[in-house]
XYZ file of C-alpha atoms in Angstrom:
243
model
C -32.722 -27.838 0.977
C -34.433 -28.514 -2.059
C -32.837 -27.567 -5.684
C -33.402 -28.663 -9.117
C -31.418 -28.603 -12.829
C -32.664 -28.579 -16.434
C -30.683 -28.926 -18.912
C -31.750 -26.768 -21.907
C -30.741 -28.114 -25.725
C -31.485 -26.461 -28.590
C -30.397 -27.292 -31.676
C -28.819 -24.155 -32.727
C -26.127 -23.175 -30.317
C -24.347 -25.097 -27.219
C -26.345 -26.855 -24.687
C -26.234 -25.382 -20.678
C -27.779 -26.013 -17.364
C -29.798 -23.730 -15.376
C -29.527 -24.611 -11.432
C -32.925 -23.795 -9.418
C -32.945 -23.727 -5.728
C -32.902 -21.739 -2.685
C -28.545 -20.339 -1.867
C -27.452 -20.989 -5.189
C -25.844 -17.545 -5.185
C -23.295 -18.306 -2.410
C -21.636 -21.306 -4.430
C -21.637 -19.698 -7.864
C -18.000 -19.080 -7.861
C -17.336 -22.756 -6.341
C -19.689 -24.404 -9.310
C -17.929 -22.230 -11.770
C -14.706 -23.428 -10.671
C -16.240 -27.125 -10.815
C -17.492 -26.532 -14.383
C -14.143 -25.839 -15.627
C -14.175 -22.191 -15.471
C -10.083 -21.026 -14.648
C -10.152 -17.278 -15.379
C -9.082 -15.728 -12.479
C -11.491 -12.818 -13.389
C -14.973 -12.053 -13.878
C -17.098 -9.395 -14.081
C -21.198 -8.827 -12.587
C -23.507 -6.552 -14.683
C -26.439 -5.841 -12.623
C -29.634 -3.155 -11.852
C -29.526 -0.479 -8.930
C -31.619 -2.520 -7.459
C -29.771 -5.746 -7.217
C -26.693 -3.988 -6.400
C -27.990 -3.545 -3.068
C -30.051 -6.786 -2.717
C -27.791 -9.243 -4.374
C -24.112 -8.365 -5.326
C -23.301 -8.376 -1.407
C -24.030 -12.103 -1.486
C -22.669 -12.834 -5.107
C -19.629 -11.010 -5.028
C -17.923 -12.581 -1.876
C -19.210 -15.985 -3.130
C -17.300 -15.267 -6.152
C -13.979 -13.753 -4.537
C -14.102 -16.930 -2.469
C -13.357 -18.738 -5.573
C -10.445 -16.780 -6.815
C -11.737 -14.514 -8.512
C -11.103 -10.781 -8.902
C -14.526 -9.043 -9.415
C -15.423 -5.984 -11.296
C -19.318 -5.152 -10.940
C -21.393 -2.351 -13.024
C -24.680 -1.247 -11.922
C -26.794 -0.059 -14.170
C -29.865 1.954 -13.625
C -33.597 1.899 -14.940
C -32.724 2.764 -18.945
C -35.458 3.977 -20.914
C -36.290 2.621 -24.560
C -34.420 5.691 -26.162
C -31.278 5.188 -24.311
C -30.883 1.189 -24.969
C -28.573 2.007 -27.111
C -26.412 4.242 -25.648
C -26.877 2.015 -22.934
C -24.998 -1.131 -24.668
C -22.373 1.245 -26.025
C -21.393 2.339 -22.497
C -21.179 -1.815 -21.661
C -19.564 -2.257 -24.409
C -16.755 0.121 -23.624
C -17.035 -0.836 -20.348
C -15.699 -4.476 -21.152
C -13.175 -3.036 -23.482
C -11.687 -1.239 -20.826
C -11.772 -4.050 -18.712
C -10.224 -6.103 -21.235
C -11.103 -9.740 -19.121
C -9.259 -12.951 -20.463
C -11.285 -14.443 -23.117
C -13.687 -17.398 -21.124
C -13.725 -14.978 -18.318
C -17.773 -15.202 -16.692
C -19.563 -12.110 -17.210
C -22.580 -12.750 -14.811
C -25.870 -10.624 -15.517
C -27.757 -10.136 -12.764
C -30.965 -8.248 -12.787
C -34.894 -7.543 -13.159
C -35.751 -8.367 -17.060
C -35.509 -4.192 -18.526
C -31.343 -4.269 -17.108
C -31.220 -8.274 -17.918
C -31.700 -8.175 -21.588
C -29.550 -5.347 -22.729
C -26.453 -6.593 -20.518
C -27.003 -9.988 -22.522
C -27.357 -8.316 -25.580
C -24.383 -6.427 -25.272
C -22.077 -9.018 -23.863
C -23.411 -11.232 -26.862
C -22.861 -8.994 -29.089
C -19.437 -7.390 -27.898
C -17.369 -10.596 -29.435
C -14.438 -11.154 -26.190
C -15.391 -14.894 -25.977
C -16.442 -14.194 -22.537
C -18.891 -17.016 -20.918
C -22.387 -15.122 -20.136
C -24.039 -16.476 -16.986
C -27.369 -15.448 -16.110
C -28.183 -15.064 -12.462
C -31.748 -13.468 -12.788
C -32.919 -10.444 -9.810
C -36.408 -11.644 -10.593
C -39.552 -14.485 -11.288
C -39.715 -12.498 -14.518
C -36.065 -12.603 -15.684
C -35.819 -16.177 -14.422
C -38.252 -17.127 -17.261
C -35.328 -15.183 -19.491
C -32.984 -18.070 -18.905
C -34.634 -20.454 -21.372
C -37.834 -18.192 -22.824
C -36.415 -16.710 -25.365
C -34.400 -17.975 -28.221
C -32.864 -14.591 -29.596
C -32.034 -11.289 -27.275
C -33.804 -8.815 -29.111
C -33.372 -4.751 -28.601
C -35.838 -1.997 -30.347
C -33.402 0.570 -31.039
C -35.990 2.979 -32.392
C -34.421 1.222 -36.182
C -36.473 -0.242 -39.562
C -36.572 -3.589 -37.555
C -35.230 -4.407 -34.438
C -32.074 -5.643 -33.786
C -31.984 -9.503 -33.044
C -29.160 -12.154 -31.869
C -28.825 -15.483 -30.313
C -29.103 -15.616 -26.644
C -25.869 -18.374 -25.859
C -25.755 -18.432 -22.107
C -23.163 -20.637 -20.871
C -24.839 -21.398 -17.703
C -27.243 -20.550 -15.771
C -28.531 -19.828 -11.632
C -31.665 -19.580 -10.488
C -31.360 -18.579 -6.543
C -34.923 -18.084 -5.441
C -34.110 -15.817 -2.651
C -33.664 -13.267 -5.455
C -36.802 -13.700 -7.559
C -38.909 -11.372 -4.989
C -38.046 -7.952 -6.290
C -38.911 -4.403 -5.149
C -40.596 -3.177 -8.031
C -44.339 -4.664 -8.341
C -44.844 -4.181 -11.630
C -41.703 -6.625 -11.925
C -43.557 -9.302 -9.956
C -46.674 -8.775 -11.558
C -45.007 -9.674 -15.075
C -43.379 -12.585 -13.363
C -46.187 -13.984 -12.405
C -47.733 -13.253 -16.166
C -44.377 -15.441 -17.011
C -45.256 -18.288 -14.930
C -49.053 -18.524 -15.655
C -48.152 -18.250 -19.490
C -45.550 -21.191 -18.838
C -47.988 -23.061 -16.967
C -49.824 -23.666 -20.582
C -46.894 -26.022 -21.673
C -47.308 -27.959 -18.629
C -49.526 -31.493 -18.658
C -52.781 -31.429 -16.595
C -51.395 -32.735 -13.745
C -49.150 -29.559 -13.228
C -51.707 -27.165 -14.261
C -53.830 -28.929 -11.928
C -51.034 -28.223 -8.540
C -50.742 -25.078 -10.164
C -54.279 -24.400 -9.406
C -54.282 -25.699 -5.800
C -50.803 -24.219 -5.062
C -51.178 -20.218 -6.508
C -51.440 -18.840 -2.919
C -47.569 -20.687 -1.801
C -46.570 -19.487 -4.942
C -47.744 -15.737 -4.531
C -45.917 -16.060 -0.769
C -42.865 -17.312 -2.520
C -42.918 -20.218 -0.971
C -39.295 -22.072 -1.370
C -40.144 -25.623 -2.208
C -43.113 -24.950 -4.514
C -41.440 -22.343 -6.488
C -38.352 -24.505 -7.179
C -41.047 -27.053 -8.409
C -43.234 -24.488 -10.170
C -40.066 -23.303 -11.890
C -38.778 -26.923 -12.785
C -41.255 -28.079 -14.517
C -42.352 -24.947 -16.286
C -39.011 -23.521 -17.462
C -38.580 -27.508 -19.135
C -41.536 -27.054 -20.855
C -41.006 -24.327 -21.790
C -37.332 -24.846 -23.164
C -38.360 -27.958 -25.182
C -41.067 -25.983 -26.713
C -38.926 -23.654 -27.607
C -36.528 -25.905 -28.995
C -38.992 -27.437 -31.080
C -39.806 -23.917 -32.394
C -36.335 -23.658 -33.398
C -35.921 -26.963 -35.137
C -39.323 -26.266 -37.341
C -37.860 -23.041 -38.230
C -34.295 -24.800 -39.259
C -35.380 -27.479 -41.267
């Protein structure tokens, strides 16, 4: 079974892998263990949604490994209620009250994606945030973006450093219900494509239809080579803007 790693650096903030491949769900809780992860806790934000579709597969995988899991689903949120939205998370963890280095895993379609991560970045436990995306969209989350930001309807919106401590790619999740989600996923991937050389772009062309069907093999290759380009783009962007 084919699966793929990049390793994303930026200069900024710690460096972290994101795993791509087909079943990566099922041994999250064993590679978590195997990167050095001992909390014998852990908690899974995801959408309604992937509550259905993917916590039966992630949360076994993760009791398997010792852990004791708490899961919050958290429906489609309008702009006007982010807010309120990362205030209920955020008393939500208090409550909790995991070990600090406990994995906080955010699972979900991009809307659901980025205000968990925002609000587990911003909610200062020293828990490690692990991004397991519910779709193609949110996969391009994982390295896209250098900085969660949240419009919370203030003078400018409200911006911090996206620090995942690793990431999982499982393709099995990345077809989602909702087709406006797909349709922006494939946006996502066609954008990527335009850091790629023209030998990519070139597959890219002759392999849209496997792609569109989801095919395994070229979407773990499509997502390879377009999520690294993508990263070290970024992370150029990033140095530029440091110097």
């Amino acid at each position: 079974m084919a699966k793929a790693r990049i390793v994303v650096e930026y200069p900024d903030r710690p460096t972290y892998t994101v795993r791509i491949g087909a079943g990566l769900a099922a041994q999250l809780g064993a590679d978590l263990r195997a990167a050095g992860v001992d909390s014998g806790r852990c908690l899974i934000i995801c959408d309604s949604e992937a509550s259905n579709r993917c916590l039966p597969i992630l949360k076994p995988a993760l009791e398997q490994a010792g852990f004791r899991v708490a899961d919050i689903a958290i429906p489609a949120v309008d702009a006007e209620d982010a807010w309120a939205c990362i205030g209920e998370l955020h008393r939500a963890l208090a409550q909790l009250n995991l070990p600090v280095g406990s994995p906080v895993i955010v699972n979900a379609c991009v809307q659901v994606e980025e205000l968990a991560a925002f609000a587990v970045s911003t909610y200062g436990g020293g828990y490690s945030l692990v991004l397991a995306p519910a779709s193609l969209a949110s996969a391009y989350r994982t390295v896209a973006t250098d900085a969660i930001e949240v419009d919370v309807e203030l003078p400018d919106p409200i911006v911090v450093p996206a620090c995942p401590a690793f990431a999982v790619i499982d393709t099995g999740f990345l077809c989602c219900e909702s087709d406006e989600e797909l349709e922006f996923g494939f946006d996502e991937l066609q954008m990527a494509v335009d850091y790629c050389d023209a030998e990519f772009v070139a597959w890219h062309a002759e392999n849209a239809a496997a792609l569109n069907a989801f095919d395994e093999e070229s979407l773990i290759l499509a997502l390879t080579q377009t999520l690294a380009a993508r990263a070290d783009a970024f992370g150029q962007e990033i140095a530029d803007r440091i110097q």
